[in-house]
mmCIF file of C-alpha atoms in Angstrom:
data_model
loop_
_atom_site.group_PDB
_atom_site.id
_atom_site.type_symbol
_atom_site.label_atom_id
_atom_site.label_comp_id
_atom_site.label_asym_id
_atom_site.label_seq_id
_atom_site.Cartn_x
_atom_site.Cartn_y
_atom_site.Cartn_z
ATOM 1 C CA MET A 1 -28.007 26.436 16.875
ATOM 2 C CA ARG A 2 -27.971 27.211 13.147
ATOM 3 C CA MET A 3 -26.275 24.624 10.991
ATOM 4 C CA MET A 4 -23.447 26.005 8.854
ATOM 5 C CA ALA A 5 -24.128 26.060 5.127
ATOM 6 C CA ALA A 6 -21.670 24.326 2.810
ATOM 7 C CA ASP A 7 -20.335 27.673 1.550
ATOM 8 C CA ASP A 8 -19.731 28.826 5.117
ATOM 9 C CA LEU A 9 -17.913 25.622 5.913
ATOM 10 C CA LEU A 10 -15.790 25.985 2.800
ATOM 11 C CA GLU A 11 -14.713 29.435 3.921
ATOM 12 C CA THR A 12 -13.389 27.982 7.151
ATOM 13 C CA THR A 13 -11.106 25.684 5.168
ATOM 14 C CA ARG A 14 -9.447 28.744 3.645
ATOM 15 C CA ASP A 15 -8.376 30.306 6.913
ATOM 16 C CA SER A 16 -5.898 29.207 9.541
ATOM 17 C CA LYS A 17 -8.387 26.901 11.244
ATOM 18 C CA PHE A 18 -8.041 24.280 8.526
ATOM 19 C CA ASP A 19 -4.960 23.796 6.368
ATOM 20 C CA LEU A 20 -5.655 21.290 3.597
ATOM 21 C CA VAL A 21 -2.011 21.085 2.545
ATOM 22 C CA THR A 22 -0.937 20.124 6.050
ATOM 23 C CA TYR A 23 -3.882 17.761 6.427
ATOM 24 C CA LEU A 24 -3.092 15.974 3.155
ATOM 25 C CA ARG A 25 0.610 15.750 3.946
ATOM 26 C CA SER A 26 -0.149 14.220 7.339
ATOM 27 C CA LYS A 27 -2.644 11.654 6.033
ATOM 28 C CA GLN A 28 -0.527 10.804 2.994
ATOM 29 C CA GLN A 29 2.458 10.132 5.244
ATOM 30 C CA LEU A 30 0.375 7.772 7.377
ATOM 31 C CA CYS A 31 -0.773 5.986 4.226
ATOM 32 C CA GLU A 32 2.769 5.697 2.873
ATOM 33 C CA GLU A 33 3.984 4.138 6.118
ATOM 34 C CA ALA A 34 1.071 1.703 6.221
ATOM 35 C CA LEU A 35 1.500 0.692 2.565
ATOM 36 C CA GLU A 36 5.227 0.129 3.050
ATOM 37 C CA LYS A 37 4.540 -2.256 5.941
ATOM 38 C CA ALA A 38 1.582 -3.931 4.267
ATOM 39 C CA LEU A 39 3.524 -5.435 1.373
ATOM 40 C CA PRO A 40 7.035 -6.663 2.318
ATOM 41 C CA ILE A 41 9.186 -8.365 -0.287
ATOM 42 C CA GLN A 42 9.243 -12.154 -0.076
ATOM 43 C CA TYR A 43 9.674 -15.085 -2.439
ATOM 44 C CA PRO A 44 9.179 -14.925 -5.408
ATOM 45 C CA GLU A 45 10.844 -11.538 -5.156
ATOM 46 C CA THR A 46 10.100 -10.439 -8.733
ATOM 47 C CA ILE A 47 6.340 -10.234 -8.282
ATOM 48 C CA TYR A 48 6.548 -8.441 -4.934
ATOM 49 C CA GLU A 49 9.044 -5.964 -6.349
ATOM 50 C CA ALA A 50 6.716 -5.289 -9.296
ATOM 51 C CA MET A 51 3.722 -4.827 -6.997
ATOM 52 C CA ARG A 52 5.658 -2.470 -4.730
ATOM 53 C CA TYR A 53 7.116 -0.560 -7.688
ATOM 54 C CA SER A 54 3.710 0.770 -8.669
ATOM 55 C CA LEU A 55 2.090 0.795 -5.219
ATOM 56 C CA LEU A 56 4.839 2.915 -3.659
ATOM 57 C CA SER A 57 5.450 5.232 -6.608
ATOM 58 C CA GLY A 58 3.707 8.215 -5.036
ATOM 59 C CA GLY A 59 0.453 9.763 -6.083
ATOM 60 C CA LYS A 60 -2.122 11.837 -4.258
ATOM 61 C CA ARG A 61 -3.480 8.874 -2.228
ATOM 62 C CA LEU A 62 -6.891 10.481 -2.657
ATOM 63 C CA ARG A 63 -8.905 7.295 -2.163
ATOM 64 C CA PRO A 64 -7.265 6.276 1.131
ATOM 65 C CA VAL A 65 -7.511 9.837 2.426
ATOM 66 C CA LEU A 66 -11.225 9.990 1.568
ATOM 67 C CA CYS A 67 -11.742 6.766 3.491
ATOM 68 C CA LEU A 68 -9.859 8.018 6.557
ATOM 69 C CA ALA A 69 -11.492 11.453 6.479
ATOM 70 C CA THR A 70 -14.997 9.976 6.310
ATOM 71 C CA CYS A 71 -14.305 7.563 9.138
ATOM 72 C CA GLU A 72 -13.036 10.379 11.359
ATOM 73 C CA MET A 73 -15.940 12.659 10.446
ATOM 74 C CA LEU A 74 -18.345 10.024 11.746
ATOM 75 C CA GLY A 75 -16.482 9.480 14.997
ATOM 76 C CA GLY A 76 -14.244 6.571 14.043
ATOM 77 C CA ILE A 77 -10.482 6.404 14.501
ATOM 78 C CA ILE A 78 -7.907 6.071 11.751
ATOM 79 C CA ASP A 79 -6.670 2.672 12.908
ATOM 80 C CA ILE A 80 -9.928 0.891 12.098
ATOM 81 C CA ALA A 81 -9.999 2.294 8.548
ATOM 82 C CA MET A 82 -6.315 2.076 7.602
ATOM 83 C CA PRO A 83 -6.381 -1.542 6.297
ATOM 84 C CA THR A 84 -9.271 -0.619 3.990
ATOM 85 C CA ALA A 85 -7.528 2.616 2.997
ATOM 86 C CA CYS A 86 -4.462 0.598 1.973
ATOM 87 C CA ALA A 87 -6.632 -1.904 0.109
ATOM 88 C CA LEU A 88 -8.272 0.913 -1.842
ATOM 89 C CA GLU A 89 -4.853 2.132 -2.987
ATOM 90 C CA MET A 90 -3.824 -1.414 -3.919
ATOM 91 C CA ILE A 91 -6.906 -1.787 -6.100
ATOM 92 C CA HIS A 92 -6.462 1.664 -7.622
ATOM 93 C CA THR A 93 -2.849 0.780 -8.416
ATOM 94 C CA MET A 94 -3.982 -2.478 -10.020
ATOM 95 C CA SER A 95 -6.317 -0.525 -12.282
ATOM 96 C CA LEU A 96 -3.496 1.811 -13.310
ATOM 97 C CA ILE A 97 -1.089 -1.042 -14.082
ATOM 98 C CA HIS A 98 -3.681 -2.755 -16.259
ATOM 99 C CA ASP A 99 -4.854 0.525 -17.796
ATOM 100 C CA ASP A 100 -1.320 1.272 -18.987
ATOM 101 C CA LEU A 101 -0.860 -2.055 -20.793
ATOM 102 C CA PRO A 102 -0.496 -2.090 -24.609
ATOM 103 C CA ALA A 103 -3.854 -3.865 -24.906
ATOM 104 C CA MET A 104 -5.521 -0.964 -23.092
ATOM 105 C CA ASP A 105 -4.167 2.611 -23.130
ATOM 106 C CA ASN A 106 -0.572 1.661 -24.030
ATOM 107 C CA ASP A 107 1.141 4.250 -21.818
ATOM 108 C CA ASP A 108 4.862 4.542 -21.113
ATOM 109 C CA TYR A 109 4.669 6.840 -18.072
ATOM 110 C CA ARG A 110 2.672 6.941 -14.856
ATOM 111 C CA ARG A 111 3.259 9.379 -11.993
ATOM 112 C CA GLY A 112 6.396 10.543 -13.754
ATOM 113 C CA ASN A 113 7.934 7.051 -13.849
ATOM 114 C CA MET A 114 8.069 4.306 -16.446
ATOM 115 C CA THR A 115 4.937 2.176 -16.355
ATOM 116 C CA ASN A 116 5.067 -1.261 -14.763
ATOM 117 C CA HIS A 117 5.118 -3.238 -18.006
ATOM 118 C CA LYS A 118 7.993 -1.123 -19.307
ATOM 119 C CA ILE A 119 10.092 -2.193 -16.323
ATOM 120 C CA TYR A 120 8.950 -5.771 -15.682
ATOM 121 C CA GLY A 121 7.307 -6.804 -18.962
ATOM 122 C CA GLU A 122 3.657 -7.283 -19.803
ATOM 123 C CA ASP A 123 3.416 -10.737 -18.230
ATOM 124 C CA ILE A 124 4.680 -9.677 -14.796
ATOM 125 C CA ALA A 125 2.701 -6.409 -14.945
ATOM 126 C CA ILE A 126 -0.558 -8.337 -15.441
ATOM 127 C CA LEU A 127 0.315 -10.624 -12.539
ATOM 128 C CA ALA A 128 1.349 -7.675 -10.362
ATOM 129 C CA GLY A 129 -2.074 -6.147 -10.864
ATOM 130 C CA ASP A 130 -3.747 -9.483 -10.139
ATOM 131 C CA GLY A 131 -1.650 -9.874 -7.007
ATOM 132 C CA LEU A 132 -2.588 -6.438 -5.695
ATOM 133 C CA LEU A 133 -6.286 -7.036 -6.338
ATOM 134 C CA ALA A 134 -6.346 -10.321 -4.450
ATOM 135 C CA TYR A 135 -4.165 -9.081 -1.600
ATOM 136 C CA ALA A 136 -6.366 -6.024 -1.072
ATOM 137 C CA PHE A 137 -9.287 -8.171 0.108
ATOM 138 C CA GLU A 138 -7.025 -10.373 2.227
ATOM 139 C CA HIS A 139 -5.589 -7.259 3.868
ATOM 140 C CA ILE A 140 -9.018 -5.931 4.878
ATOM 141 C CA ALA A 141 -10.136 -9.307 6.243
ATOM 142 C CA MET A 142 -6.949 -10.055 8.172
ATOM 143 C CA GLN A 143 -5.846 -6.635 9.401
ATOM 144 C CA THR A 144 -9.056 -4.797 10.363
ATOM 145 C CA GLU A 145 -9.456 -4.803 14.139
ATOM 146 C CA ASN A 146 -12.019 -3.552 16.665
ATOM 147 C CA VAL A 147 -14.792 -3.436 14.046
ATOM 148 C CA PRO A 148 -17.918 -5.637 14.108
ATOM 149 C CA PRO A 149 -17.543 -8.474 11.543
ATOM 150 C CA GLN A 150 -20.727 -7.492 9.717
ATOM 151 C CA ARG A 151 -19.256 -4.071 8.907
ATOM 152 C CA ILE A 152 -16.085 -5.642 7.547
ATOM 153 C CA LEU A 153 -18.162 -8.035 5.447
ATOM 154 C CA GLN A 154 -20.225 -5.143 4.102
ATOM 155 C CA VAL A 155 -17.072 -3.246 3.101
ATOM 156 C CA ILE A 156 -15.633 -6.296 1.332
ATOM 157 C CA ALA A 157 -18.892 -6.964 -0.527
ATOM 158 C CA LYS A 158 -19.353 -3.362 -1.653
ATOM 159 C CA LEU A 159 -15.695 -3.077 -2.661
ATOM 160 C CA GLY A 160 -15.939 -6.262 -4.715
ATOM 161 C CA ARG A 161 -18.959 -4.878 -6.550
ATOM 162 C CA ALA A 162 -17.258 -1.511 -7.113
ATOM 163 C CA VAL A 163 -14.267 -3.173 -8.754
ATOM 164 C CA GLY A 164 -16.035 -5.829 -10.828
ATOM 165 C CA ALA A 165 -18.241 -5.881 -13.906
ATOM 166 C CA ALA A 166 -20.883 -3.802 -12.104
ATOM 167 C CA GLY A 167 -18.301 -1.104 -11.420
ATOM 168 C CA LEU A 168 -14.767 -0.353 -12.591
ATOM 169 C CA VAL A 169 -14.436 -3.272 -15.017
ATOM 170 C CA GLY A 170 -17.802 -2.560 -16.597
ATOM 171 C CA GLY A 171 -16.932 1.100 -17.057
ATOM 172 C CA GLN A 172 -13.622 0.163 -18.648
ATOM 173 C CA VAL A 173 -15.340 -2.196 -21.096
ATOM 174 C CA VAL A 174 -17.833 0.432 -22.265
ATOM 175 C CA ASP A 175 -14.958 2.919 -22.533
ATOM 176 C CA LEU A 176 -13.014 0.554 -24.806
ATOM 177 C CA GLU A 177 -16.078 -0.182 -26.918
ATOM 178 C CA SER A 178 -16.727 3.542 -27.337
ATOM 179 C CA GLU A 179 -13.295 4.440 -28.717
ATOM 180 C CA GLY A 180 -13.391 5.924 -32.201
ATOM 181 C CA LYS A 181 -17.169 6.397 -32.159
ATOM 182 C CA SER A 182 -18.442 9.941 -32.636
ATOM 183 C CA ASP A 183 -22.050 9.230 -31.668
ATOM 184 C CA ILE A 184 -21.497 8.385 -28.000
ATOM 185 C CA SER A 185 -24.321 9.862 -25.943
ATOM 186 C CA LEU A 186 -24.013 11.806 -22.725
ATOM 187 C CA LYS A 187 -25.773 8.918 -20.987
ATOM 188 C CA THR A 188 -23.064 6.504 -22.128
ATOM 189 C CA LEU A 189 -20.303 8.934 -21.187
ATOM 190 C CA ASN A 190 -21.788 9.328 -17.715
ATOM 191 C CA TYR A 191 -22.024 5.555 -17.392
ATOM 192 C CA ILE A 192 -18.355 5.134 -18.288
ATOM 193 C CA HIS A 193 -17.126 7.625 -15.743
ATOM 194 C CA LYS A 194 -19.589 6.708 -13.000
ATOM 195 C CA HIS A 195 -18.279 3.165 -13.154
ATOM 196 C CA LYS A 196 -14.685 3.427 -14.367
ATOM 197 C CA THR A 197 -13.699 6.251 -12.006
ATOM 198 C CA GLY A 198 -16.619 6.998 -9.728
ATOM 199 C CA ALA A 199 -17.281 3.518 -8.330
ATOM 200 C CA LEU A 200 -13.936 3.269 -6.529
ATOM 201 C CA LEU A 201 -14.156 6.846 -5.258
ATOM 202 C CA GLU A 202 -17.645 6.134 -3.946
ATOM 203 C CA ILE A 203 -16.630 3.028 -2.007
ATOM 204 C CA SER A 204 -13.626 4.947 -0.670
ATOM 205 C CA VAL A 205 -16.047 7.329 1.046
ATOM 206 C CA LEU A 206 -18.689 4.744 1.938
ATOM 207 C CA SER A 207 -16.213 2.286 3.439
ATOM 208 C CA GLY A 208 -14.991 4.893 5.908
ATOM 209 C CA GLY A 209 -18.598 5.542 6.875
ATOM 210 C CA ILE A 210 -19.501 1.864 7.193
ATOM 211 C CA LEU A 211 -16.500 1.103 9.401
ATOM 212 C CA ALA A 212 -17.425 4.016 11.674
ATOM 213 C CA GLY A 213 -21.005 2.763 11.990
ATOM 214 C CA ALA A 214 -22.816 5.324 9.815
ATOM 215 C CA THR A 215 -26.603 5.186 9.644
ATOM 216 C CA GLN A 216 -28.296 4.319 6.357
ATOM 217 C CA GLU A 217 -29.412 7.940 6.033
ATOM 218 C CA ASN A 218 -25.853 9.189 6.374
ATOM 219 C CA LEU A 219 -24.567 6.551 3.959
ATOM 220 C CA GLU A 220 -27.015 7.896 1.371
ATOM 221 C CA ARG A 221 -25.669 11.415 1.925
ATOM 222 C CA LEU A 222 -22.130 10.127 1.557
ATOM 223 C CA SER A 223 -23.064 8.230 -1.597
ATOM 224 C CA THR A 224 -24.380 11.367 -3.298
ATOM 225 C CA TYR A 225 -21.321 13.330 -2.203
ATOM 226 C CA ALA A 226 -19.003 10.641 -3.539
ATOM 227 C CA GLN A 227 -20.804 10.156 -6.857
ATOM 228 C CA ASN A 228 -20.664 13.881 -7.521
ATOM 229 C CA ILE A 229 -16.994 14.298 -6.714
ATOM 230 C CA GLY A 230 -16.240 11.168 -8.737
ATOM 231 C CA LEU A 231 -17.818 12.639 -11.854
ATOM 232 C CA ALA A 232 -16.197 16.014 -11.183
ATOM 233 C CA PHE A 233 -12.832 14.268 -10.845
ATOM 234 C CA GLN A 234 -13.196 12.677 -14.280
ATOM 235 C CA ILE A 235 -14.317 15.919 -15.911
ATOM 236 C CA ILE A 236 -11.185 17.626 -14.597
ATOM 237 C CA ASP A 237 -9.102 14.671 -15.807
ATOM 238 C CA ASP A 238 -10.572 15.163 -19.292
ATOM 239 C CA ILE A 239 -9.696 18.851 -19.166
ATOM 240 C CA LEU A 240 -6.143 18.195 -17.935
ATOM 241 C CA ASP A 241 -5.585 15.731 -20.775
ATOM 242 C CA ILE A 242 -5.966 18.756 -23.048
ATOM 243 C CA THR A 243 -4.445 21.581 -21.005
ATOM 244 C CA ALA A 244 -1.694 20.081 -18.827
ATOM 245 C CA THR A 245 1.905 19.247 -19.730
ATOM 246 C CA GLN A 246 3.275 15.711 -19.499
ATOM 247 C CA GLU A 247 5.863 16.890 -16.967
ATOM 248 C CA ARG A 248 3.172 18.329 -14.699
ATOM 249 C CA LEU A 249 0.683 15.495 -15.149
ATOM 250 C CA GLY A 250 3.256 12.721 -14.813
ATOM 251 C CA LYS A 251 1.748 10.715 -17.670
ATOM 252 C CA SER A 252 1.132 10.990 -21.392
ATOM 253 C CA ILE A 253 -1.262 13.730 -22.477
ATOM 254 C CA GLY A 254 -3.588 13.977 -25.457
ATOM 255 C CA LYS A 255 -4.439 10.274 -25.221
ATOM 256 C CA ASP A 256 -8.191 10.916 -25.383
ATOM 257 C CA GLN A 257 -7.890 12.823 -28.643
ATOM 258 C CA GLN A 258 -5.536 10.224 -30.126
ATOM 259 C CA ALA A 259 -7.995 7.449 -29.279
ATOM 260 C CA LYS A 260 -10.856 9.610 -30.586
ATOM 261 C CA LYS A 261 -12.706 9.337 -27.299
ATOM 262 C CA VAL A 262 -15.779 11.396 -26.591
ATOM 263 C CA THR A 263 -15.112 13.458 -23.455
ATOM 264 C CA TYR A 264 -16.900 16.222 -21.596
ATOM 265 C CA PRO A 265 -14.702 18.938 -23.171
ATOM 266 C CA SER A 266 -15.294 17.475 -26.636
ATOM 267 C CA LEU A 267 -19.048 17.693 -26.044
ATOM 268 C CA TRP A 268 -19.271 21.022 -24.239
ATOM 269 C CA GLY A 269 -15.899 22.704 -24.379
ATOM 270 C CA ILE A 270 -13.498 23.366 -21.522
ATOM 271 C CA LYS A 271 -15.327 26.311 -19.927
ATOM 272 C CA LYS A 272 -18.714 24.616 -19.629
ATOM 273 C CA SER A 273 -17.089 21.380 -18.460
ATOM 274 C CA GLN A 274 -15.300 23.265 -15.684
ATOM 275 C CA GLU A 275 -18.573 24.899 -14.664
ATOM 276 C CA LEU A 276 -20.297 21.515 -14.514
ATOM 277 C CA ALA A 277 -17.548 20.145 -12.283
ATOM 278 C CA GLU A 278 -17.998 23.119 -9.966
ATOM 279 C CA GLU A 279 -21.764 22.572 -9.830
ATOM 280 C CA LEU A 280 -21.280 18.902 -8.992
ATOM 281 C CA VAL A 281 -18.911 19.739 -6.137
ATOM 282 C CA ALA A 282 -21.241 22.414 -4.760
ATOM 283 C CA GLU A 283 -24.087 19.887 -4.665
ATOM 284 C CA ALA A 284 -21.791 17.283 -3.118
ATOM 285 C CA CYS A 285 -20.794 19.634 -0.321
ATOM 286 C CA SER A 286 -24.412 20.542 0.407
ATOM 287 C CA LYS A 287 -24.941 16.913 1.458
ATOM 288 C CA LEU A 288 -22.408 17.332 4.261
ATOM 289 C CA GLU A 289 -23.959 20.348 5.978
ATOM 290 C CA ILE A 290 -25.408 18.127 8.699
ATOM 291 C CA PHE A 291 -21.905 17.199 9.879
ATOM 292 C CA GLY A 292 -20.874 20.791 10.611
ATOM 293 C CA VAL A 293 -17.173 21.598 10.973
ATOM 294 C CA LYS A 294 -16.326 17.889 11.093
ATOM 295 C CA ALA A 295 -16.917 17.912 7.334
ATOM 296 C CA GLN A 296 -14.090 20.392 6.649
ATOM 297 C CA PRO A 297 -11.633 17.779 5.284
ATOM 298 C CA LEU A 298 -14.183 16.299 2.869
ATOM 299 C CA LEU A 299 -15.313 19.752 1.746
ATOM 300 C CA ALA A 300 -11.749 20.830 1.124
ATOM 301 C CA LEU A 301 -10.953 17.596 -0.720
ATOM 302 C CA ALA A 302 -13.961 18.135 -2.986
ATOM 303 C CA TYR A 303 -12.778 21.581 -3.991
ATOM 304 C CA PHE A 304 -9.211 20.326 -4.305
ATOM 305 C CA ILE A 305 -10.452 17.915 -6.975
ATOM 306 C CA ILE A 306 -11.709 20.690 -9.244
ATOM 307 C CA SER A 307 -8.828 23.079 -8.611
ATOM 308 C CA ARG A 308 -5.947 20.636 -9.164
ATOM 309 C CA ASP A 309 -3.586 21.059 -12.084
ATOM 310 C CA HIS A 310 -2.228 17.502 -12.192
#
């Protein structure tokens, strides 16, 4: 039987056989319910309220959905991946809380709401982020069931690397050190976004695969897919910082230009940047051909990333 090409698979996501809007709504609802249960308020109430304020403030829940979709594509069930999916959102939320601090991007709004430090103060906001980061790993270790321990250990190890100095933190540092410099190379820009944004997106996909028992060959396919959509995601973010409204984006716009950051649009312009994002997604989707129609959610999510307007 002929394997469907990525373009053919994409077409099937545009007809009645696969409805991305319904799929996202369903998975996001599951994530919201799981996140609500995962972090109840207890003493000291202030820190739990601050953690929940940002964690439950909405958002696309893209990272948890990528984790769940990958797990299902490889024959796993949602239940075994949900604790990791929640942990991914906790860590992502931590990064947003810290990113918004005056010492970093100094933002007043996130997802249409006041940022954490504007509500609870800088001291509690820092601790809320710290609390979410630590609890994320505890949640995976304590709540993941019916999965071989070695897979859980592998997820925890890879997630730790993705968040630390070899991943998100390292990307953030190079980003800060590059502000105001006009001679930042494409290599440095790619490094920033591969680590600051791409590392967490990559482990979101890989963790779903690991929990489902993916082979090393399939994990390599998933890694390429994830790295490409991660870079495409950041390119679109750079474009939206120029073209979107604050009301639509839910956060301050024009921050890159104010900080004099080198971005893909500043190097190549908006049109070429958009084309690059599309090329990255096309290559990403080609890596999923082997999975046939089971790849529909991940294909649709990839194209959603480059077509979003917020």
